[in-house]
PDB file of C-alpha atoms in Angstrom:
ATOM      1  CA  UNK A   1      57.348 183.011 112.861  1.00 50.00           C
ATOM      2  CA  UNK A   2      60.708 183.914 114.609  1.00 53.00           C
ATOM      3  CA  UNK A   3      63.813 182.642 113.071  1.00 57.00           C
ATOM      4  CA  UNK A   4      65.940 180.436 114.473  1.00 56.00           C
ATOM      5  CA  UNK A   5      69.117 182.376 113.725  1.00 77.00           C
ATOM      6  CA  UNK A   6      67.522 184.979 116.678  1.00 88.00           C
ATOM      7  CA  UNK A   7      68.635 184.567 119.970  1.00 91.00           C
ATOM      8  CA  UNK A   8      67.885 181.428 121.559  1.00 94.00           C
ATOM      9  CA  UNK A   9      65.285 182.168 125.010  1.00 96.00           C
ATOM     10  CA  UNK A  10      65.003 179.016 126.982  1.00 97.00           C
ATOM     11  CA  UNK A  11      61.947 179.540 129.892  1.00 97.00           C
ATOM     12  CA  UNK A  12      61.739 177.330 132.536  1.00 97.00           C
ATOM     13  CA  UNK A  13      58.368 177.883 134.015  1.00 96.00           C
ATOM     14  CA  UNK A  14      55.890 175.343 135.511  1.00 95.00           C
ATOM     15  CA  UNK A  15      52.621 177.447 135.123  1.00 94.00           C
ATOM     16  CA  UNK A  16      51.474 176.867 131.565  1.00 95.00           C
ATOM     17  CA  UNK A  17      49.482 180.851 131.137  1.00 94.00           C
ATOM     18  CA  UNK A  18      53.192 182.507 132.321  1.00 93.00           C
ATOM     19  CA  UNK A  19      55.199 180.579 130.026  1.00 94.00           C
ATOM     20  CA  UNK A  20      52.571 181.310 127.348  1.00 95.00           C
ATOM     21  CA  UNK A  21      52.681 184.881 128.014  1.00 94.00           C
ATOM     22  CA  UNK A  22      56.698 184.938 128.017  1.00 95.00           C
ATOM     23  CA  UNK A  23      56.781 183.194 124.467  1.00 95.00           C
ATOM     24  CA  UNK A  24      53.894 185.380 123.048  1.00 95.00           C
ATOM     25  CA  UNK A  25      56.377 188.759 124.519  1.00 95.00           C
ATOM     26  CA  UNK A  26      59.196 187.322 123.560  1.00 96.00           C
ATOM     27  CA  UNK A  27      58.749 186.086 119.986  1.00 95.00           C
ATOM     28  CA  UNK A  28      56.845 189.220 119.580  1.00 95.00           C
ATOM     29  CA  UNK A  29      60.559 191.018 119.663  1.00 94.00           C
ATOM     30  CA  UNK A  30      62.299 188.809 117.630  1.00 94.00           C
ATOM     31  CA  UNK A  31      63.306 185.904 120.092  1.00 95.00           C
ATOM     32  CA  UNK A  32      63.160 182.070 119.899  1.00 95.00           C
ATOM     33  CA  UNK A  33      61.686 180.831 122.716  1.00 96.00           C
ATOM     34  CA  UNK A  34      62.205 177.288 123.938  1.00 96.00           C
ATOM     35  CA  UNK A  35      60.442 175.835 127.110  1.00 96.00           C
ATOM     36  CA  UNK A  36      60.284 173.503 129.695  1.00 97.00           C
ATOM     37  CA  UNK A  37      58.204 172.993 132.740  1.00 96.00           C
ATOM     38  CA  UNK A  38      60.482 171.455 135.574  1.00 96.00           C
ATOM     39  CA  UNK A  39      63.681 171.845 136.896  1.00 96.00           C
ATOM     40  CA  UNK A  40      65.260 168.455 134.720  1.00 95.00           C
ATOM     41  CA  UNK A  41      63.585 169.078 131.835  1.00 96.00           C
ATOM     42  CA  UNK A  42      64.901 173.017 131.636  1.00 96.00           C
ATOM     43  CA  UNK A  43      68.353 171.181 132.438  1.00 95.00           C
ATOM     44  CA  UNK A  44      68.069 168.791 129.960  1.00 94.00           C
ATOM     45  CA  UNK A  45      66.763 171.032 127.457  1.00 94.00           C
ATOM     46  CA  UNK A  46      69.992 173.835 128.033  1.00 94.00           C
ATOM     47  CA  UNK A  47      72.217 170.725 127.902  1.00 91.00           C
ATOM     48  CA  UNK A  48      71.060 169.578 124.251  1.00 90.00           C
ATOM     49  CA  UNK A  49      70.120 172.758 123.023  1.00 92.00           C
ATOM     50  CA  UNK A  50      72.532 174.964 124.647  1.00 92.00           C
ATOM     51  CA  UNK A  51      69.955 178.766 124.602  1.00 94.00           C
ATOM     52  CA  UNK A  52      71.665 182.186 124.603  1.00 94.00           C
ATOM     53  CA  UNK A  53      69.573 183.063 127.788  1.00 95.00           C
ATOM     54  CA  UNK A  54      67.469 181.154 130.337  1.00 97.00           C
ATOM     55  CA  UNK A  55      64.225 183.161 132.267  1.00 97.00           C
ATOM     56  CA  UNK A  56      64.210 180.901 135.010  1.00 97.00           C
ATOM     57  CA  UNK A  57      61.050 180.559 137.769  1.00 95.00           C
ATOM     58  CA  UNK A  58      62.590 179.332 141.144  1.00 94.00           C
ATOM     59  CA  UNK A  59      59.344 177.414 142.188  1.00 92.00           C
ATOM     60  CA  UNK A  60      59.525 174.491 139.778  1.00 95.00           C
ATOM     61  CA  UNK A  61      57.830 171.449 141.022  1.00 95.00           C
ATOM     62  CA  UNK A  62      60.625 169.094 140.999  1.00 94.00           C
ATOM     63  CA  UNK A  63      63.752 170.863 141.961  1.00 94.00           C
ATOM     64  CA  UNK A  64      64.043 174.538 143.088  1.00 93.00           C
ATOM     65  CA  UNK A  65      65.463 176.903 140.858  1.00 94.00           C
ATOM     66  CA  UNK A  66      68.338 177.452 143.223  1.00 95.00           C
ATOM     67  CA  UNK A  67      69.402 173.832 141.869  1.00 94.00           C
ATOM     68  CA  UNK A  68      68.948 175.040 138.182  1.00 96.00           C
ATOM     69  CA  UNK A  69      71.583 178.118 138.905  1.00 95.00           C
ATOM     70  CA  UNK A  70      74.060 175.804 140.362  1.00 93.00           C
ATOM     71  CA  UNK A  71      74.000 173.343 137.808  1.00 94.00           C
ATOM     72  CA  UNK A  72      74.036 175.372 135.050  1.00 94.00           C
ATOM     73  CA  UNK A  73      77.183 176.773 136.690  1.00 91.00           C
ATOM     74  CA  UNK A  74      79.091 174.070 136.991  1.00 89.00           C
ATOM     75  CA  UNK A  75      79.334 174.097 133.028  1.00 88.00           C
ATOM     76  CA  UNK A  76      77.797 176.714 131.924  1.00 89.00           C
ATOM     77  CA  UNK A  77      78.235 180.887 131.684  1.00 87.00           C
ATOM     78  CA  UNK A  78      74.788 181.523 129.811  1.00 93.00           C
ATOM     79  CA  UNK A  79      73.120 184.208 131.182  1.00 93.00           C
ATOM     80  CA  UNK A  80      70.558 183.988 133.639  1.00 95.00           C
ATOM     81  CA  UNK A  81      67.183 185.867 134.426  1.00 95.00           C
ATOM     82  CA  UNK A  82      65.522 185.316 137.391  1.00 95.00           C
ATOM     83  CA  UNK A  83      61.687 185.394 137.401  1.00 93.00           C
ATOM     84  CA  UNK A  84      59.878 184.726 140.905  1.00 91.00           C
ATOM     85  CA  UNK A  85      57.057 185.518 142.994  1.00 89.00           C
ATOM     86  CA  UNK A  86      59.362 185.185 145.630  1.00 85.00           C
ATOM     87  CA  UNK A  87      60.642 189.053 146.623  1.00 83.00           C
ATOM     88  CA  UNK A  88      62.564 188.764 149.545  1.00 88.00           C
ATOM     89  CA  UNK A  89      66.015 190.501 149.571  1.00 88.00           C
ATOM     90  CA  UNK A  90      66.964 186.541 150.810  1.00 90.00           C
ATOM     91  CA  UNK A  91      65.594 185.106 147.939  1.00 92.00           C
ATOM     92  CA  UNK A  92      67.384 187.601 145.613  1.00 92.00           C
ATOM     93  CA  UNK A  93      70.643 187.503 147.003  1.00 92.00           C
ATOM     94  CA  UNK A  94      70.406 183.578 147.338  1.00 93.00           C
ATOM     95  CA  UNK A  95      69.679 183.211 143.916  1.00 93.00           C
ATOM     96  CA  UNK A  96      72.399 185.839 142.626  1.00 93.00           C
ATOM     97  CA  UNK A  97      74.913 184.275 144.865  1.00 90.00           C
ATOM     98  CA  UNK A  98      74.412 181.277 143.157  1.00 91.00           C
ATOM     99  CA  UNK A  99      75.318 182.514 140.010  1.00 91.00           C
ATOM    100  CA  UNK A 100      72.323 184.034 138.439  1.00 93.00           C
ATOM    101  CA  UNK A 101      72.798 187.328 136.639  1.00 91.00           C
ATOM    102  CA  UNK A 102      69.396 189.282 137.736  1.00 92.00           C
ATOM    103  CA  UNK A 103      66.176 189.141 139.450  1.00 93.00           C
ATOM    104  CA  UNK A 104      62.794 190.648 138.522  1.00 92.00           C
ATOM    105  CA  UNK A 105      59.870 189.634 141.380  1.00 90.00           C
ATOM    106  CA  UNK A 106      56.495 188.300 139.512  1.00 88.00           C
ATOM    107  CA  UNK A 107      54.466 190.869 138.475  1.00 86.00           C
ATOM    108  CA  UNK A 108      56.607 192.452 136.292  1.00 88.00           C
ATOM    109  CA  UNK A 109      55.919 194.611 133.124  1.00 90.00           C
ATOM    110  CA  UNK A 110      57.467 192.768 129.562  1.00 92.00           C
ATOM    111  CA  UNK A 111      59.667 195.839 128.772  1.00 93.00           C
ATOM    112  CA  UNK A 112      61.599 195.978 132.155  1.00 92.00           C
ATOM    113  CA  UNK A 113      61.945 192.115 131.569  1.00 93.00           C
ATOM    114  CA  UNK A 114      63.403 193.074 127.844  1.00 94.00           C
ATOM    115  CA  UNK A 115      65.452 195.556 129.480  1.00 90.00           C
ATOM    116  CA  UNK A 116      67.041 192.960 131.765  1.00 89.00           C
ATOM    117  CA  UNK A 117      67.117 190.388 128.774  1.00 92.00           C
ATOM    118  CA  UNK A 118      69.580 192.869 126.886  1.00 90.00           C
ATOM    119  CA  UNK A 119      71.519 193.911 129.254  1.00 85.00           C
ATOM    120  CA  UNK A 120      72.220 189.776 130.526  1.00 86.00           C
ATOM    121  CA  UNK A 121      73.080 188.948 126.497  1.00 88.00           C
ATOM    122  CA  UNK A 122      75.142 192.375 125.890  1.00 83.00           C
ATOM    123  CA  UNK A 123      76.864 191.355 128.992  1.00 76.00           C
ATOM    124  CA  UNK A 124      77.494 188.078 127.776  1.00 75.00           C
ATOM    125  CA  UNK A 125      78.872 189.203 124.139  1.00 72.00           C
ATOM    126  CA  UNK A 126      81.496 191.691 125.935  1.00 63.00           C
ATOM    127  CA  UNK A 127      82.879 188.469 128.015  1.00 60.00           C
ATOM    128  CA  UNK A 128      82.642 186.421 125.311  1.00 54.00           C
ATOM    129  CA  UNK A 129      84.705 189.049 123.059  1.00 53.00           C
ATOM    130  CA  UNK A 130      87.493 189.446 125.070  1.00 49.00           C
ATOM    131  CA  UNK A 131      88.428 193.128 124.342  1.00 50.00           C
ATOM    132  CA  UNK A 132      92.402 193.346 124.422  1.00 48.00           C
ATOM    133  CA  UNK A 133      92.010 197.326 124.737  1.00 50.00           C
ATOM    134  CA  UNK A 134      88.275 197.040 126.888  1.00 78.00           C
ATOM    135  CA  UNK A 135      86.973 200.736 127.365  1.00 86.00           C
ATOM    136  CA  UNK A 136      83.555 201.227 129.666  1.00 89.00           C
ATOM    137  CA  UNK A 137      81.360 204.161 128.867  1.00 91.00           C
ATOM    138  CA  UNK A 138      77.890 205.678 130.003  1.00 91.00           C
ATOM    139  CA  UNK A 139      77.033 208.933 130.321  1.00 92.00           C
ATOM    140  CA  UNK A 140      79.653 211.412 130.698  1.00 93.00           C
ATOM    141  CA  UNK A 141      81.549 207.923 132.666  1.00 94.00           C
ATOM    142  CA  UNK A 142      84.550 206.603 130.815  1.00 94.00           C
ATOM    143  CA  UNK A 143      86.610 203.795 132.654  1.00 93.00           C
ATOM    144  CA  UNK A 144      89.589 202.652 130.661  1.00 91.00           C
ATOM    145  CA  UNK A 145      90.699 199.697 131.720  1.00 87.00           C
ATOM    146  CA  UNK A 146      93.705 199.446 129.919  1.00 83.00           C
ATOM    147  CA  UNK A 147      95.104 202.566 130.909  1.00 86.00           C
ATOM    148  CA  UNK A 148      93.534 202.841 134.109  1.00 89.00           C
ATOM    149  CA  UNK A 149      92.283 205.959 133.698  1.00 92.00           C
ATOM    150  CA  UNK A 150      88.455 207.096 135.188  1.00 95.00           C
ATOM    151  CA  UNK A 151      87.001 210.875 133.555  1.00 95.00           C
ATOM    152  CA  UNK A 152      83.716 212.301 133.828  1.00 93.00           C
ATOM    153  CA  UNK A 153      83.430 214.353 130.815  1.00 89.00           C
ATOM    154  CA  UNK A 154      86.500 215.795 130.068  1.00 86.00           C
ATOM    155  CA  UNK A 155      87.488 215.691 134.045  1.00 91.00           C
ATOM    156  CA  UNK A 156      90.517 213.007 135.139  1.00 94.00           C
ATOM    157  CA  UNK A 157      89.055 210.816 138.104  1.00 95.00           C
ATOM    158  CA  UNK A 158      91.157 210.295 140.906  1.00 94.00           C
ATOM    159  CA  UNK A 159      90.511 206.900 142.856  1.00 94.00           C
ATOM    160  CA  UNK A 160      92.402 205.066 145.511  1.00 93.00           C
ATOM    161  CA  UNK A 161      93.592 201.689 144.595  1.00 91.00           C
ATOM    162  CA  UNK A 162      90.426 200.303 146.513  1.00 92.00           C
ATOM    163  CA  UNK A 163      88.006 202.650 144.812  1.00 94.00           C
ATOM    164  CA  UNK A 164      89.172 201.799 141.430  1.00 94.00           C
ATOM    165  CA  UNK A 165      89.285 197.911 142.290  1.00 92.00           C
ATOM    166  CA  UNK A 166      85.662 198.261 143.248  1.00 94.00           C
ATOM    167  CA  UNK A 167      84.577 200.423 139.860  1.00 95.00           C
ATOM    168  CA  UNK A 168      86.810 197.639 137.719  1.00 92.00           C
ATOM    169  CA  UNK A 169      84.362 194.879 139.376  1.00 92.00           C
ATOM    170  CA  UNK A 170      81.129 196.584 139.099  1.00 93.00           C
ATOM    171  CA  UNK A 171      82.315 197.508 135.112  1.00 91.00           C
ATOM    172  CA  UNK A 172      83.289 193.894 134.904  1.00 85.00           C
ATOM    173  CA  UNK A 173      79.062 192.970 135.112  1.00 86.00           C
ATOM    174  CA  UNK A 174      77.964 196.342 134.543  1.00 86.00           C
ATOM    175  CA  UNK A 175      73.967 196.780 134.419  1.00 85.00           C
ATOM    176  CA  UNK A 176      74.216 193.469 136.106  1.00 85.00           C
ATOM    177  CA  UNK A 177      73.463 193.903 139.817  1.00 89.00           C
ATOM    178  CA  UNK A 178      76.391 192.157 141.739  1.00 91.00           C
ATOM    179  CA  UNK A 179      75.620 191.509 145.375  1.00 93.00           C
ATOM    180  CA  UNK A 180      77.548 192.966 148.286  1.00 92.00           C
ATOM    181  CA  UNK A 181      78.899 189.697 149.231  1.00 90.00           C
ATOM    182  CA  UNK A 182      80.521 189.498 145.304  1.00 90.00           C
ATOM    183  CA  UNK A 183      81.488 193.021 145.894  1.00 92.00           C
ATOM    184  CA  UNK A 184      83.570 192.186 149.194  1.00 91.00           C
ATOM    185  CA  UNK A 185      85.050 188.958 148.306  1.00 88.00           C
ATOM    186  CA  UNK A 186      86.069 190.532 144.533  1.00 89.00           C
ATOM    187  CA  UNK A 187      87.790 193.465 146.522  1.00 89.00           C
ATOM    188  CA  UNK A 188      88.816 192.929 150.102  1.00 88.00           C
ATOM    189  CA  UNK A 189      88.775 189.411 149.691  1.00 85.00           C
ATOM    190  CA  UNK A 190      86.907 186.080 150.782  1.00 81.00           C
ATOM    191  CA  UNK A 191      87.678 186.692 154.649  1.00 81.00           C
ATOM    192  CA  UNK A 192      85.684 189.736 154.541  1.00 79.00           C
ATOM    193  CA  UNK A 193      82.134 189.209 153.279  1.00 72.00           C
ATOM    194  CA  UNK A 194      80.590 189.964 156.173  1.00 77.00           C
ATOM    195  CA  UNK A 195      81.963 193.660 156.498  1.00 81.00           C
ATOM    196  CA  UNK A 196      79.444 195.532 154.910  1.00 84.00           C
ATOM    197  CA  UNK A 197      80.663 198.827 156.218  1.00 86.00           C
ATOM    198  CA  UNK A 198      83.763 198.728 153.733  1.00 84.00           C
ATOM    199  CA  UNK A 199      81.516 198.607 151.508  1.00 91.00           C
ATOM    200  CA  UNK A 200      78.932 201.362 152.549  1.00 91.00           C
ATOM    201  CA  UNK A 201      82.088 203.595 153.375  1.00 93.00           C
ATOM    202  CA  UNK A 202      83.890 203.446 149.891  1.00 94.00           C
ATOM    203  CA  UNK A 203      80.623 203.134 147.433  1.00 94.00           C
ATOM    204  CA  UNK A 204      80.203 206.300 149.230  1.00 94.00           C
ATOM    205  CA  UNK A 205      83.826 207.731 148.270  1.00 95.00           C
ATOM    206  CA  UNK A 206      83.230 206.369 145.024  1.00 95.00           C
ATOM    207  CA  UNK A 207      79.842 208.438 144.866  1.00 95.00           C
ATOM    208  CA  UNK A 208      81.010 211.530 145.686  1.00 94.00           C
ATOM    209  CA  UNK A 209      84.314 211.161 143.103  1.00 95.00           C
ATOM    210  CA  UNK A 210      81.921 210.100 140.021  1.00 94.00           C
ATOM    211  CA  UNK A 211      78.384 211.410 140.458  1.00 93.00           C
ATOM    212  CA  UNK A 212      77.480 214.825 140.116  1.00 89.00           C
ATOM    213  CA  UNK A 213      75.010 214.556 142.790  1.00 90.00           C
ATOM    214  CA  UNK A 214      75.890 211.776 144.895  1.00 87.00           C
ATOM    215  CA  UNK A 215      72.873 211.804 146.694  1.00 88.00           C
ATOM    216  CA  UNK A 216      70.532 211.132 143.105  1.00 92.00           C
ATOM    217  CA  UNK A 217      73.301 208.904 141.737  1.00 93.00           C
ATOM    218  CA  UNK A 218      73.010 208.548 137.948  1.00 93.00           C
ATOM    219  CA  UNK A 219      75.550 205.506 137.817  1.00 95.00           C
ATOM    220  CA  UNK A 220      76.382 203.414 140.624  1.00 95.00           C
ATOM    221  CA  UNK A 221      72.418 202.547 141.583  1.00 94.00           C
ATOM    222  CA  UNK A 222      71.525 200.606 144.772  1.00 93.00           C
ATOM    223  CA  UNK A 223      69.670 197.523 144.931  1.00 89.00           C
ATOM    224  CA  UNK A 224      68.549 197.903 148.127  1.00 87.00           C
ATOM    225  CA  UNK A 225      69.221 194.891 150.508  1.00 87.00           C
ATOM    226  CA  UNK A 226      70.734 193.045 147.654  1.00 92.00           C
ATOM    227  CA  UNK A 227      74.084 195.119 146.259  1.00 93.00           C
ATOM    228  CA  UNK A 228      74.727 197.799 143.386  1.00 94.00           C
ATOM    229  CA  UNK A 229      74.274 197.584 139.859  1.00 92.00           C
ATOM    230  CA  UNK A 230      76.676 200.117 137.167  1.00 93.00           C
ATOM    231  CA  UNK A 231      74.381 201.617 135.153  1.00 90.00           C
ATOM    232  CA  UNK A 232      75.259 200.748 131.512  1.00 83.00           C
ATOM    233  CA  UNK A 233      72.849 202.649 129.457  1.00 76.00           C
TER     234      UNK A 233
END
């Protein structure tokens, strides 16, 4: 039996067999699972029993999951896991918009779902922490934020200020994907969301400055349709 002093997995699922498979996985790696079945009971349930991380179905009887995100936003920062038969770049960037923190499409294999899992509770940790001196590394990638410095092994980075304000937001929810409408209101600002070009031109620059083969990125990956995730392992 898992212990409750594991990280707390609340699953909000209508179909009985999925949510059964999700506990089975994830008390199998050392989670506590809790569950609910609609929309008001998964709010209810994150309300008392506030979980670490939510795996959240969007077609829930009652409410959409769409309504779940934006609830739990309104008080709430825990991360969230989107699991949905629905696999339309619309339906990802709808539900990422809205606050969620990733999207797998139903079927998905348990250890890309544990991979996700991680990276949403590491992610929240590092906020959570509030590093006065924050440093961001993976790979030969080092971005200190502090100092404002960007190397690639033991190679000095040079970025224009728009370049580095876009690497500081993807670090900011690295292995996170963070849609191209975040991207453009975090760095040109909330008039431009529509101009996806700025955003094609300098991920680009960015590429070609940090990868060592910009055309097989090992970093900055695309999502396609959706945005770009920062690798962080």
């Amino acid at each position: 039996m898992t212990s409750q002093n594991a990280p707390k997995i609340l699953v909000i699922e209508d179909e009985p067999p999925i949510r059964k498979f999700l506990r089975i996985s994830l008390e199998s790696h050392g989670y506590y699972v809790m569950e609910a079945g609609t929309a008001a009971a998964g709010i209810g349930q994150a309300t008392t029993e506030p979980p670490d991380a939510v795996i959240l179905d969007l077609g829930l009887p009652d409410k959409d999951g769409l309504h779940v995100i934006s609830t739990l936003r309104e008080w709430s920062k825990v991360p969230i896991v989107v699991v949905s038969a629905r696999g339309r770049e619309a339906d990802k960037v709808a539900a990422l918009d809205a606050g969620a923190d990733d999207y797998l499409t139903k079927p998905f294999g348990v250890g890309e779902l544990l991979a996700r899992l991680r990276v949403a509770l590491r992610h929240s940790a590092s906020v959570a922490s509030h590093s006065s001196d924050p440093v961001f590394k993976v790979g030969d990638l080092l971005v200190d934020l502090a100092r404002r410095e960007v190397t690639i092994g033991s190679e000095a980075v040079h970025l224009t200020p728009t370049e580095y304000r876009l690497l500081v937001v993807l670090v900011s929810h690295a292995g996170k994907v963070v849609t191209h409408r975040q991207l453009l209101k975090d760095v040109w600002g909330p008039d431009s969301v529509y101009e996806n070009q700025y955003l094609r031109v300098y991920m680009g620059q960015l590429r070609r400055k940090i990868e060592r083969d910009a055309a097989r990125p090992r970093y900055l990956m695309t999502e396609a349709g959706v945005g770009y995730r920062l690798k962080d392992e």
